[in-house]
Coordinates of C-alpha atoms in Angstrom, one line a residue:
Chain P
M11 CA 27.0 -5.2 -4.8
S12 CA 27.5 -8.3 -2.7
P13 CA 30.2 -10.3 -3.6
R14 CA 27.9 -13.3 -3.8
W15 CA 27.3 -11.8 -6.8
R16 CA 29.4 -11.7 -9.7
R17 CA 27.0 -9.6 -12.2
L18 CA 23.7 -8.4 -13.2
L19 CA 22.1 -9.6 -16.3
F20 CA 18.8 -7.3 -17.1
L21 CA 16.1 -8.6 -19.3
S22 CA 13.9 -6.1 -20.5
A23 CA 11.3 -6.7 -22.9
H24 CA 10.1 -3.1 -22.9
S25 CA 11.9 0.0 -23.6
Q26 CA 10.4 1.6 -20.1
S27 CA 11.5 -1.0 -18.1
I28 CA 15.2 -0.4 -18.9
D29 CA 14.4 3.5 -18.4
A30 CA 14.0 2.2 -15.0
L31 CA 17.6 1.6 -14.4
V32 CA 18.2 5.1 -15.3
D33 CA 15.5 6.3 -12.8
E34 CA 17.0 4.4 -9.8
G35 CA 20.7 5.3 -10.6
I36 CA 21.8 2.1 -11.6
T37 CA 25.0 2.1 -13.9
L38 CA 26.4 -1.3 -15.8
D39 CA 29.8 -0.7 -15.2
D40 CA 30.8 -3.8 -13.0
G41 CA 30.0 -6.2 -16.0
S42 CA 26.4 -6.2 -15.9
T43 CA 24.7 -6.3 -18.9
A44 CA 21.4 -5.2 -20.1
F45 CA 19.2 -7.6 -22.5
C46 CA 16.0 -5.3 -24.2
W47 CA 13.5 -6.2 -26.7
E48 CA 12.6 -3.0 -27.6
T49 CA 15.2 -0.8 -28.8
P50 CA 15.9 1.9 -25.5
R51 CA 15.8 5.2 -26.1
P52 CA 18.9 7.4 -27.2
S53 CA 19.1 8.7 -23.7
T54 CA 19.2 5.4 -21.6
M55 CA 21.5 4.1 -23.9
L56 CA 24.0 6.6 -23.5
Q57 CA 23.5 6.6 -19.6
L58 CA 23.8 3.0 -19.2
G59 CA 26.6 2.5 -21.7
A60 CA 25.4 1.5 -25.1
Q61 CA 28.0 -1.3 -25.3
E62 CA 26.6 -2.8 -22.3
I63 CA 22.5 -2.8 -23.6
V64 CA 22.2 -5.9 -26.1
D65 CA 19.4 -4.9 -28.4
L66 CA 17.9 -8.0 -29.0
A67 CA 15.5 -6.7 -31.5
L68 CA 18.5 -5.7 -34.1
L69 CA 19.1 -9.6 -34.1
Q70 CA 18.2 -11.8 -37.2
R71 CA 14.5 -12.5 -36.8
S72 CA 13.4 -16.2 -37.1
T73 CA 11.1 -17.2 -40.0
A74 CA 7.9 -17.5 -38.0
E75 CA 8.6 -13.8 -36.3
S76 CA 8.9 -12.8 -40.2
L77 CA 5.8 -14.3 -40.8
I78 CA 4.2 -12.9 -38.0
D79 CA 5.4 -9.3 -38.7
L80 CA 4.3 -9.4 -42.2
V81 CA 0.9 -10.9 -41.9
G82 CA -0.1 -10.5 -38.6
L83 CA -0.4 -12.5 -35.3
S84 CA -3.7 -14.0 -36.5
A85 CA -3.5 -15.0 -40.0
A86 CA 0.1 -16.4 -39.3
N87 CA -1.9 -18.3 -36.2
R88 CA -4.5 -19.7 -38.9
A89 CA -1.5 -20.7 -41.8
L90 CA 0.3 -22.5 -38.7
S91 CA -2.9 -24.1 -37.9
Q92 CA -3.5 -25.0 -41.4
S93 CA -0.1 -26.4 -42.0
S94 CA 0.4 -28.0 -38.9
P95 CA -2.9 -29.5 -37.7
G96 CA -1.8 -30.4 -34.4
R97 CA -0.5 -27.3 -33.4
L98 CA -1.8 -25.2 -30.8
A99 CA -3.2 -22.0 -31.5
A100 CA -1.9 -21.5 -28.1
S101 CA 1.3 -21.3 -29.3
F102 CA 0.7 -17.4 -30.7
G103 CA -1.6 -16.6 -27.3
P104 CA -0.7 -14.5 -24.2
A105 CA 2.7 -15.9 -23.5
H106 CA 3.4 -15.5 -27.1
R107 CA 5.8 -12.3 -27.1
S108 CA 7.6 -13.8 -23.6
R109 CA 8.2 -16.8 -25.8
R110 CA 10.0 -14.8 -28.4
F111 CA 11.8 -12.6 -26.1
H112 CA 13.3 -16.0 -24.6
A113 CA 14.2 -17.2 -28.1
R114 CA 15.8 -14.4 -29.2
L115 CA 17.7 -14.3 -25.8
V116 CA 19.1 -17.3 -26.0
R117 CA 20.4 -16.6 -29.9
S118 CA 22.4 -13.5 -28.7
P119 CA 26.2 -14.7 -28.6
R120 CA 26.2 -12.1 -25.8
W121 CA 24.2 -14.5 -23.4
Q122 CA 26.5 -16.2 -21.1
P123 CA 24.7 -16.8 -17.8
R124 CA 27.1 -18.0 -15.5
A125 CA 27.2 -19.4 -11.8
R126 CA 26.7 -16.3 -9.3
D127 CA 25.0 -14.2 -12.0
L128 CA 21.6 -12.9 -10.8
I129 CA 19.3 -12.5 -13.7
V130 CA 16.7 -9.7 -13.4
A131 CA 13.6 -9.6 -15.0
L132 CA 12.4 -5.9 -15.2
D133 CA 9.4 -6.7 -16.3
L134 CA 6.5 -9.9 -17.0
D135 CA 7.1 -10.2 -20.4
A136 CA 10.7 -11.3 -19.4
T137 CA 10.1 -13.4 -16.3
R138 CA 9.7 -16.6 -18.5
A139 CA 13.3 -16.1 -20.0
A140 CA 14.8 -15.6 -16.3
W141 CA 13.0 -18.7 -15.2
F142 CA 14.1 -21.0 -17.6
E143 CA 18.0 -19.5 -17.7
S144 CA 17.7 -19.8 -14.2
R145 CA 17.0 -23.8 -14.2
R146 CA 19.2 -24.4 -16.9
V147 CA 22.6 -22.7 -15.6
D148 CA 24.2 -24.0 -12.3
G149 CA 24.8 -21.0 -9.9
V150 CA 22.1 -18.4 -11.5
E151 CA 19.3 -17.3 -9.7
A152 CA 16.5 -15.0 -10.8
V153 CA 14.2 -12.5 -9.6
L154 CA 11.4 -10.2 -10.9
G155 CA 11.8 -6.5 -10.6
L156 CA 14.7 -4.0 -9.7
Q157 CA 13.5 -3.7 -6.1
A158 CA 14.0 -7.3 -5.3
A159 CA 17.7 -7.4 -7.2
L160 CA 18.4 -4.4 -4.3
E161 CA 17.2 -6.0 -1.9
R162 CA 19.3 -9.5 -3.0
T163 CA 22.7 -7.2 -4.0
S164 CA 22.9 -4.9 -1.2
Chain S
M11 CA -2.6 0.1 11.8
Y12 CA -2.1 2.4 14.2
R13 CA -6.1 1.5 15.0
A14 CA -6.0 -1.7 15.5
L15 CA -3.1 -1.1 17.6
A16 CA -5.0 1.1 19.8
T17 CA -8.0 -0.9 19.7
A18 CA -6.5 -3.6 21.4
N19 CA -4.1 -1.6 23.8
E20 CA -6.9 0.2 25.1
F21 CA -9.2 -3.1 26.0
V22 CA -6.4 -4.6 27.6
S23 CA -6.4 -1.2 29.4
R24 CA -10.0 -1.2 30.7
G25 CA -9.1 -5.0 31.8
W26 CA -10.2 -7.3 28.9
R27 CA -7.4 -10.4 28.1
V28 CA -6.9 -10.0 24.2
T29 CA -5.6 -12.0 21.6
V30 CA -4.8 -10.4 18.2
L31 CA -5.0 -12.5 14.6
T32 CA -2.8 -11.1 12.1
A33 CA -0.7 -12.2 9.5
D34 CA 3.4 -13.4 9.6
R35 CA 5.9 -10.8 9.6
R36 CA 7.4 -11.5 5.9
T37 CA 3.8 -10.9 4.7
F38 CA 3.8 -7.0 5.8
E39 CA 7.7 -7.0 5.0
V40 CA 6.7 -8.4 1.0
L41 CA 3.7 -6.6 0.6
T42 CA 2.8 -3.8 2.3
G43 CA 6.2 -2.5 4.3
S44 CA 6.8 -3.0 7.6
D45 CA 7.1 -0.9 11.1
P46 CA 9.5 -3.2 13.6
E47 CA 9.9 -1.0 16.0
S48 CA 6.5 -0.1 16.5
E49 CA 5.8 -3.8 17.7
Q50 CA 7.3 -2.5 20.9
A51 CA 3.9 -0.4 21.4
I52 CA 1.7 -3.2 21.5
D53 CA 1.0 -4.2 25.2
P54 CA 3.2 -6.9 26.7
S55 CA -0.2 -8.9 27.7
I56 CA -1.5 -9.2 24.5
T57 CA -1.1 -12.8 22.9
V58 CA -0.3 -12.2 18.8
V59 CA -1.0 -15.4 16.5
R60 CA -0.1 -14.9 12.8
V61 CA -2.0 -16.8 10.5
P62 CA 0.2 -18.0 7.7
F63 CA -0.3 -15.7 4.1
D64 CA -0.2 -16.7 1.0
L65 CA 2.3 -14.6 -0.3
S66 CA 3.1 -16.2 -3.9
R67 CA 1.3 -13.2 -5.4
G68 CA 4.2 -11.0 -4.5
E69 CA 7.3 -13.1 -4.9
T70 CA 9.9 -11.7 -6.2
D71 CA 12.4 -14.8 -6.5
L72 CA 11.6 -16.9 -9.8
R73 CA 13.2 -19.8 -8.3
R74 CA 9.8 -19.9 -6.1
W75 CA 7.9 -20.1 -9.2
S76 CA 6.2 -22.8 -11.0
W77 CA 6.4 -23.7 -14.5
L78 CA 2.6 -22.4 -15.4
R79 CA 3.5 -19.3 -13.4
A80 CA 6.7 -18.5 -15.6
Q81 CA 4.8 -20.0 -18.9
S82 CA 2.3 -17.2 -18.6
P83 CA 2.0 -15.1 -15.6
L84 CA -1.0 -13.4 -17.0
A85 CA -2.9 -17.1 -16.8
W86 CA -1.3 -17.6 -13.7
S87 CA -3.0 -14.4 -11.7
G88 CA -6.2 -14.8 -13.2
L89 CA -5.7 -18.3 -11.7
Q90 CA -5.2 -17.2 -8.8
I91 CA -8.1 -14.4 -8.6
V92 CA -10.8 -17.6 -9.2
K93 CA -8.9 -19.2 -6.6
E94 CA -9.3 -16.7 -4.2
R95 CA -12.8 -16.0 -4.9
I96 CA -13.8 -19.0 -4.7
S97 CA -13.1 -18.7 -0.7
F98 CA -14.1 -15.2 -0.1
P99 CA -15.0 -12.5 -2.8
E100 CA -11.9 -10.1 -2.1
R101 CA -9.1 -10.3 -4.0
R102 CA -5.9 -11.3 -3.2
Y103 CA -6.7 -11.5 0.7
G104 CA -9.9 -14.1 0.4
S105 CA -7.8 -16.9 0.4
W106 CA -6.4 -16.2 3.9
R107 CA -10.4 -17.2 5.1
A108 CA -9.9 -20.4 6.0
A109 CA -6.4 -20.0 7.8
L110 CA -8.0 -17.4 9.8
V111 CA -11.3 -18.8 10.9
A112 CA -9.7 -22.4 11.7
E113 CA -6.9 -20.0 14.1
A114 CA -10.0 -18.4 15.7
L115 CA -12.2 -21.7 16.2
R116 CA -9.0 -23.2 17.8
I117 CA -8.4 -19.9 20.1
H118 CA -12.0 -20.4 21.2
R119 CA -11.6 -23.9 21.9
T120 CA -8.7 -23.6 24.0
D121 CA -10.0 -20.3 25.9
A122 CA -13.5 -19.1 25.1
V123 CA -13.8 -15.7 23.5
D124 CA -16.3 -13.5 24.6
L125 CA -16.4 -10.6 22.0
V126 CA -14.8 -10.8 18.8
I127 CA -13.4 -7.8 17.1
G128 CA -12.8 -7.6 13.3
T129 CA -11.3 -4.3 11.9
A130 CA -11.3 -3.8 8.1
N131 CA -9.4 -3.9 5.4
P132 CA -9.1 -6.8 4.4
N133 CA -13.1 -7.5 5.0
V134 CA -11.8 -11.0 5.1
D135 CA -11.1 -10.0 8.9
F136 CA -14.6 -9.8 9.2
L137 CA -15.2 -13.7 9.1
P138 CA -13.5 -15.3 12.2
G139 CA -16.5 -12.7 14.4
W140 CA -18.7 -14.0 12.0
V141 CA -18.3 -17.8 12.3
L142 CA -17.5 -17.4 15.9
S143 CA -21.1 -16.2 16.3
T144 CA -22.8 -18.6 13.8
K145 CA -21.4 -21.8 15.7
H146 CA -21.0 -20.3 19.5
E147 CA -23.5 -17.1 19.8
V148 CA -20.0 -14.9 20.7
P149 CA -20.9 -11.0 19.7
Y150 CA -18.7 -9.5 17.0
V151 CA -18.2 -6.1 16.2
M152 CA -17.4 -5.0 12.6
D153 CA -14.6 -2.4 12.8
Y154 CA -14.7 -0.2 9.2
R155 CA -11.7 1.3 9.0
D156 CA -11.7 1.3 5.7
T157 CA -15.1 1.2 3.4
W158 CA -15.8 -2.3 1.6
H159 CA -18.7 -1.1 -0.7
L160 CA -18.3 2.7 -0.8
D161 CA -16.1 4.2 -3.1
M162 CA -15.0 7.2 -1.1
Y163 CA -13.9 9.2 -4.0
K164 CA -17.1 8.6 -6.2
G165 CA -19.6 8.0 -3.5
T166 CA -21.3 5.0 -5.1
R167 CA -20.8 1.3 -4.5
T168 CA -17.9 -0.8 -5.7
A169 CA -20.1 -3.8 -6.5
G170 CA -23.7 -4.5 -6.7
R171 CA -26.0 -5.2 -3.8
M172 CA -26.8 -8.8 -4.9
S173 CA -23.4 -9.3 -6.2
R174 CA -21.6 -12.1 -4.2
S175 CA -19.6 -9.6 -1.8
G176 CA -22.4 -7.3 -1.5
R177 CA -24.7 -10.3 -0.3
W178 CA -21.4 -11.5 2.4
E179 CA -21.5 -7.9 3.5
R180 CA -25.1 -8.1 4.4
R181 CA -25.2 -11.2 5.8
L182 CA -22.1 -10.1 7.9
L183 CA -23.9 -6.8 9.1
K184 CA -27.3 -8.5 9.8
R185 CA -25.5 -10.6 12.7
A186 CA -23.2 -7.8 14.3
V187 CA -23.8 -6.4 17.5
E188 CA -21.8 -3.3 16.7
V189 CA -20.4 -1.6 13.9
W190 CA -18.1 1.2 13.7
F191 CA -17.2 4.0 11.3
V192 CA -14.6 6.4 11.3
N193 CA -16.9 9.4 10.5
E194 CA -20.4 10.5 10.5
P195 CA -20.4 11.0 6.2
I196 CA -19.4 6.9 6.2
K197 CA -22.0 6.1 8.9
R198 CA -24.6 8.0 7.3
W199 CA -24.1 5.9 3.7
H200 CA -24.2 3.1 5.3
D201 CA -27.1 3.3 7.2
E202 CA -28.9 4.4 4.0
E203 CA -27.4 1.5 2.4
Y204 CA -28.6 -1.0 4.9
P205 CA -31.4 0.7 7.5
F206 CA -31.1 -2.3 9.6
I207 CA -27.6 -1.5 10.8
R208 CA -28.9 2.3 12.3
E209 CA -29.2 1.3 16.0
R210 CA -26.3 -0.5 15.6
S211 CA -24.2 2.0 14.1
H212 CA -21.4 4.2 15.5
V213 CA -18.8 6.7 14.7
V214 CA -15.6 5.7 16.3
S215 CA -13.0 8.4 15.3
N216 CA -9.6 8.3 14.7
G217 CA -7.6 9.9 17.1
Y218 CA -3.9 10.5 18.4
D219 CA -2.0 8.4 20.5
P220 CA -0.3 10.8 23.0
S221 CA 2.5 7.8 23.7
F222 CA 3.8 8.7 19.8
L223 CA 4.1 11.9 20.8
D224 CA 6.2 11.5 24.1
G225 CA 9.8 13.4 23.4
M226 CA 8.0 16.3 21.0
T227 CA 10.0 19.4 21.8
F228 CA 9.1 22.8 20.2
A229 CA 11.3 23.5 17.2
S230 CA 14.1 25.8 17.9
T231 CA 13.8 28.1 14.6
E232 CA 17.7 28.6 14.6
P233 CA 18.7 31.9 12.6
R234 CA 20.5 29.7 9.8
R235 CA 18.5 26.4 10.0
A236 CA 15.6 26.6 7.2
P237 CA 12.6 26.0 8.3
S238 CA 10.8 23.0 7.9
I239 CA 7.3 22.0 6.6
A240 CA 6.8 18.3 6.6
F241 CA 4.1 15.9 5.2
V242 CA 4.3 12.3 7.6
G243 CA 2.5 9.4 6.1
T244 CA 1.7 7.7 2.8
V245 CA 2.0 9.4 -0.7
Y246 CA -0.7 7.8 -3.1
G247 CA -2.9 8.2 -6.1
P248 CA -5.5 10.5 -6.0
M249 CA -3.5 13.4 -3.2
P250 CA -3.4 16.5 -5.5
L251 CA 0.2 16.0 -4.9
E252 CA 1.6 18.2 -8.1
A253 CA -1.0 20.8 -7.4
A254 CA 0.5 21.1 -3.7
L255 CA 4.0 21.1 -5.1
Q256 CA 3.3 23.8 -7.9
G257 CA 1.6 25.6 -5.4
W258 CA 4.4 25.6 -2.9
V259 CA 6.7 26.9 -6.1
E260 CA 4.2 29.9 -6.3
A261 CA 4.2 30.7 -2.7
R262 CA 8.1 30.9 -2.6
A263 CA 8.2 33.8 -5.2
T264 CA 6.1 36.0 -2.7
N265 CA 6.7 34.8 0.5
A266 CA 10.3 35.1 2.2
V267 CA 9.4 32.3 4.7
I268 CA 8.4 29.9 2.6
A269 CA 11.1 30.8 0.0
S270 CA 13.7 30.0 2.6
A271 CA 11.6 26.9 3.6
T272 CA 12.3 23.3 3.0
L273 CA 9.0 21.0 2.2
D274 CA 10.2 17.6 3.5
F275 CA 8.0 14.1 2.6
Y276 CA 8.5 11.4 5.5
G277 CA 6.7 8.0 5.2
R278 CA 5.7 6.0 2.0
L279 CA 5.3 6.4 -1.5
G280 CA 2.2 4.0 -2.2
H281 CA 0.4 1.6 -0.2
F282 CA 2.5 -1.2 -1.1
A283 CA 6.2 -2.2 -0.3
T284 CA 7.5 -1.2 -3.8
P285 CA 8.0 2.5 -3.8
D286 CA 5.1 4.3 -6.1
L287 CA 7.9 5.2 -8.6
E288 CA 5.6 8.0 -10.3
A289 CA 5.6 9.6 -7.0
K290 CA 8.8 9.8 -6.4
S291 CA 9.7 11.3 -9.5
L292 CA 7.0 13.9 -9.1
I293 CA 8.8 15.4 -6.0
E294 CA 12.2 14.6 -7.4
R295 CA 11.2 17.2 -9.9
F296 CA 10.7 20.2 -7.3
A297 CA 13.8 19.2 -5.5
E298 CA 15.5 22.6 -6.8
H299 CA 12.7 24.2 -5.1
G300 CA 13.6 22.5 -1.2
V301 CA 11.3 19.6 -2.0
T302 CA 12.9 16.4 -0.7
F303 CA 11.4 12.8 0.1
C304 CA 13.1 11.7 3.1
G305 CA 11.7 8.2 3.1
K306 CA 10.3 5.9 5.5
V307 CA 10.2 6.8 9.4
S308 CA 9.0 4.3 12.0
K309 CA 6.1 5.7 14.1
T310 CA 8.1 5.6 16.8
E311 CA 9.8 8.3 15.6
V312 CA 7.6 10.7 14.0
H313 CA 7.8 13.4 17.4
S314 CA 11.2 13.6 16.3
I315 CA 10.0 14.8 12.9
Y316 CA 7.2 17.3 14.5
S317 CA 10.0 18.5 17.2
R318 CA 12.1 19.7 14.2
S319 CA 9.4 21.3 11.8
E320 CA 7.5 24.6 11.6
A321 CA 4.4 23.5 10.1
L322 CA 2.9 20.1 8.5
A323 CA 1.7 19.8 4.8
L324 CA -1.9 17.8 5.1
I325 CA -2.0 16.6 1.2
L326 CA -5.5 14.4 0.6
G327 CA -7.4 13.8 -2.4
K328 CA -11.1 15.5 -2.9
S329 CA -13.4 13.6 -0.5
R330 CA -16.5 14.0 1.4
F331 CA -15.9 10.9 3.2
I332 CA -12.1 10.8 3.7
T333 CA -10.8 12.2 7.4
S334 CA -7.6 10.6 7.4
G335 CA -5.8 9.4 10.6
K336 CA -3.1 11.9 10.5
V337 CA -5.0 15.2 10.8
F338 CA -5.6 14.3 14.4
E339 CA -2.0 13.6 15.6
Y340 CA -1.4 17.1 13.3
M341 CA -3.7 18.5 15.4
A342 CA -2.2 17.4 18.9
T343 CA 1.8 19.0 18.2
G344 CA -0.6 22.4 17.9
L345 CA 2.2 23.3 14.9
P346 CA 0.3 25.1 11.8
I347 CA -1.5 23.0 9.3
A348 CA -1.9 23.7 5.6
A349 CA -4.8 21.7 4.8
L350 CA -3.7 21.1 0.8
H351 CA -7.6 19.5 -0.1
H352 CA -10.5 20.5 -1.6
P353 CA -12.6 22.4 0.8
S354 CA -15.4 19.5 0.4
T355 CA -13.1 17.1 2.0
A356 CA -14.2 15.8 5.2
S357 CA -11.0 16.5 7.3
G358 CA -12.2 20.4 6.5
A359 CA -14.6 19.8 9.0
V360 CA -12.5 17.9 12.1
L361 CA -9.9 21.3 11.2
A362 CA -12.6 23.8 11.5
G363 CA -12.1 24.6 14.9
Y364 CA -8.3 24.3 14.9
P365 CA -6.6 27.7 15.3
R366 CA -4.1 27.1 13.2
A367 CA -4.9 25.6 10.1
A368 CA -4.8 27.6 6.7
H369 CA -7.8 25.9 4.6
A370 CA -7.5 26.0 0.6
A371 CA -10.5 27.6 -1.5
S372 CA -10.1 24.9 -3.9
D373 CA -7.9 22.1 -4.9
T374 CA -6.0 24.5 -7.2
S375 CA -2.4 25.1 -6.9
E376 CA -3.2 28.8 -6.8
A377 CA -5.5 28.0 -4.1
F378 CA -2.4 26.0 -2.3
A379 CA 0.0 28.8 -2.7
A380 CA -2.4 30.7 -0.6
V381 CA -2.6 28.1 2.2
F382 CA 1.6 28.2 1.9
Q383 CA 1.2 31.7 2.1
R384 CA -0.6 31.8 5.4
I385 CA 1.6 29.5 7.0
G386 CA 4.9 31.5 5.9
T387 CA 2.6 34.3 7.8
M388 CA 1.9 31.7 10.9
I389 CA 5.7 30.5 11.1
A390 CA 6.4 34.4 11.0
T391 CA 4.5 35.1 14.3
A392 CA 4.7 32.0 16.0
D393 CA 5.0 31.5 19.5
D394 CA 5.0 29.3 22.4
S395 CA 1.7 30.0 23.5
S396 CA -0.1 29.7 20.1
R397 CA 1.2 26.2 19.8
T398 CA 0.2 25.2 23.2
A399 CA -2.9 26.2 22.9
A400 CA -3.9 24.8 19.8
A401 CA -2.4 21.0 21.0
S402 CA -4.7 21.6 24.3
W403 CA -7.5 22.5 21.8
A404 CA -6.8 18.8 20.1
Q405 CA -6.7 16.7 23.2
Q406 CA -10.5 16.0 22.5
F407 CA -9.4 14.3 19.9
E408 CA -7.5 11.3 22.0
R409 CA -7.9 8.3 20.8
S410 CA -8.8 6.5 24.0
R411 CA -11.3 9.0 24.4
Q412 CA -13.4 8.2 21.0
L413 CA -13.0 3.9 22.2
A414 CA -13.8 4.3 25.6
P415 CA -17.7 4.7 25.1
R416 CA -17.8 2.0 23.2
I417 CA -15.7 -0.7 25.2
E418 CA -17.8 0.4 28.5
A419 CA -21.0 -0.4 26.3
L420 CA -19.8 -3.8 24.8
R421 CA -18.3 -4.6 28.6
L422 CA -21.9 -3.7 29.9
S423 CA -23.5 -6.3 26.9
V424 CA -20.9 -9.3 27.7
E425 CA -21.4 -8.9 31.5
R426 CA -25.1 -9.0 30.7
K427 CA -25.0 -12.0 28.4
R428 CA -23.3 -13.7 31.0

């Protein structure tokens, strides 16, 4: 990897995105870490190194997330709008999944981006987190897609 | 790309001054992949004007994304689609209209244009000619490298006749002085859809460019070197790739030449810069059977692939409209060609007289296996005279021969107008 980068931080909201790392022969043995929303397949965990994969699905859920899972998305939306009339239904609209991913990510104790880290969003649902985090932390950049990461780090 | 390149060069060779409007280099690098070495084939007298293209759709550097896009990539994409279609009803390319037309008008103001050739897709490429025609009576030609409203696999329209894009196509066709199609089936379909173009529509077939075959030598079948069957081009969706690979495996079980040979894919996986992972994975699954993906190769280097190959694989999706461009170059090599496509595919008619083609009875793996077996026999019995004879037969498909009649007709038309 180019010395410009200290390590890669892969963000994956879908398990098949993390599988792409295995398909490309990527390893996480240089300090890189993958943060996944959906639990990766056991074979993926094995090939990439389970300890380098942070399974965000295992993090304690927030109250809102628990509510959604319990009663379903639209019901939760109705409940929220009744309890907080000013709250927009769009809070649980198309961008919801990506917001949940971001919220989970920043609650992970292993999420500690530093200068010269390259955040790689492996799918669209992970881009929001990558975008915001690259602006929050100095010296961090973010790209979408494994191909872009390979080009940036070669 | 090669048809457009050859067309520009051919006009130059026949005494025209040519200006080419194209996108900037980064557009090709990001969106479609590029072949920088091929720029050397552009005639040095041609003026190339690069018109910036909005690449934001393919932007992978998240530092360049707006807040809106980061909040909801889907919503942002939706707005982009609306913005593109407002300008011209062509997804991804419609927003190029303003820059393209502005540049065409600027060029005409500086040095009056006598003729415009718009080659599509993208279909927005037809607009400079139409604008110069409506404002300044400059004649234009519509060159259909691809098709607009014809779905070549289903044979149906991709949008209604009264749709915005349907009306645009009709409007453009009405003013064009000539309309070019790459083969007779596509021309016939358009003549039926738009009867008013019948007297102006022509088949300007694809062909091969001899300059890209300079340096090609016959393969030296050294006893120890495994024979190579090469696929040269782009692997994409509708191609019966899996059936071809299964047929390859089946043929290896019964034919000693194929059993010792390799099947080598040169070129691209998909039409865009990012490789098609599904196609890559499929090819890799067959690696133990001598199948290899060798990566992209510059057009300027294809002669070396033909020099070290014993046969060529032509894999095409089923379509009575598709002849492909590569079939002509394949024939010009004089090598045996494994025609791995349904017999109704239009390239079959092109290959019909080629003396070293093995045609498939259907597009199943069993039929493709039979093709590979016949190719194995051709390789085993190959000699220089059979290759020379085949290459000579293919000379009729040299690209300049396809273009010459139309360029001459257009020259006479432009001179009459003066």
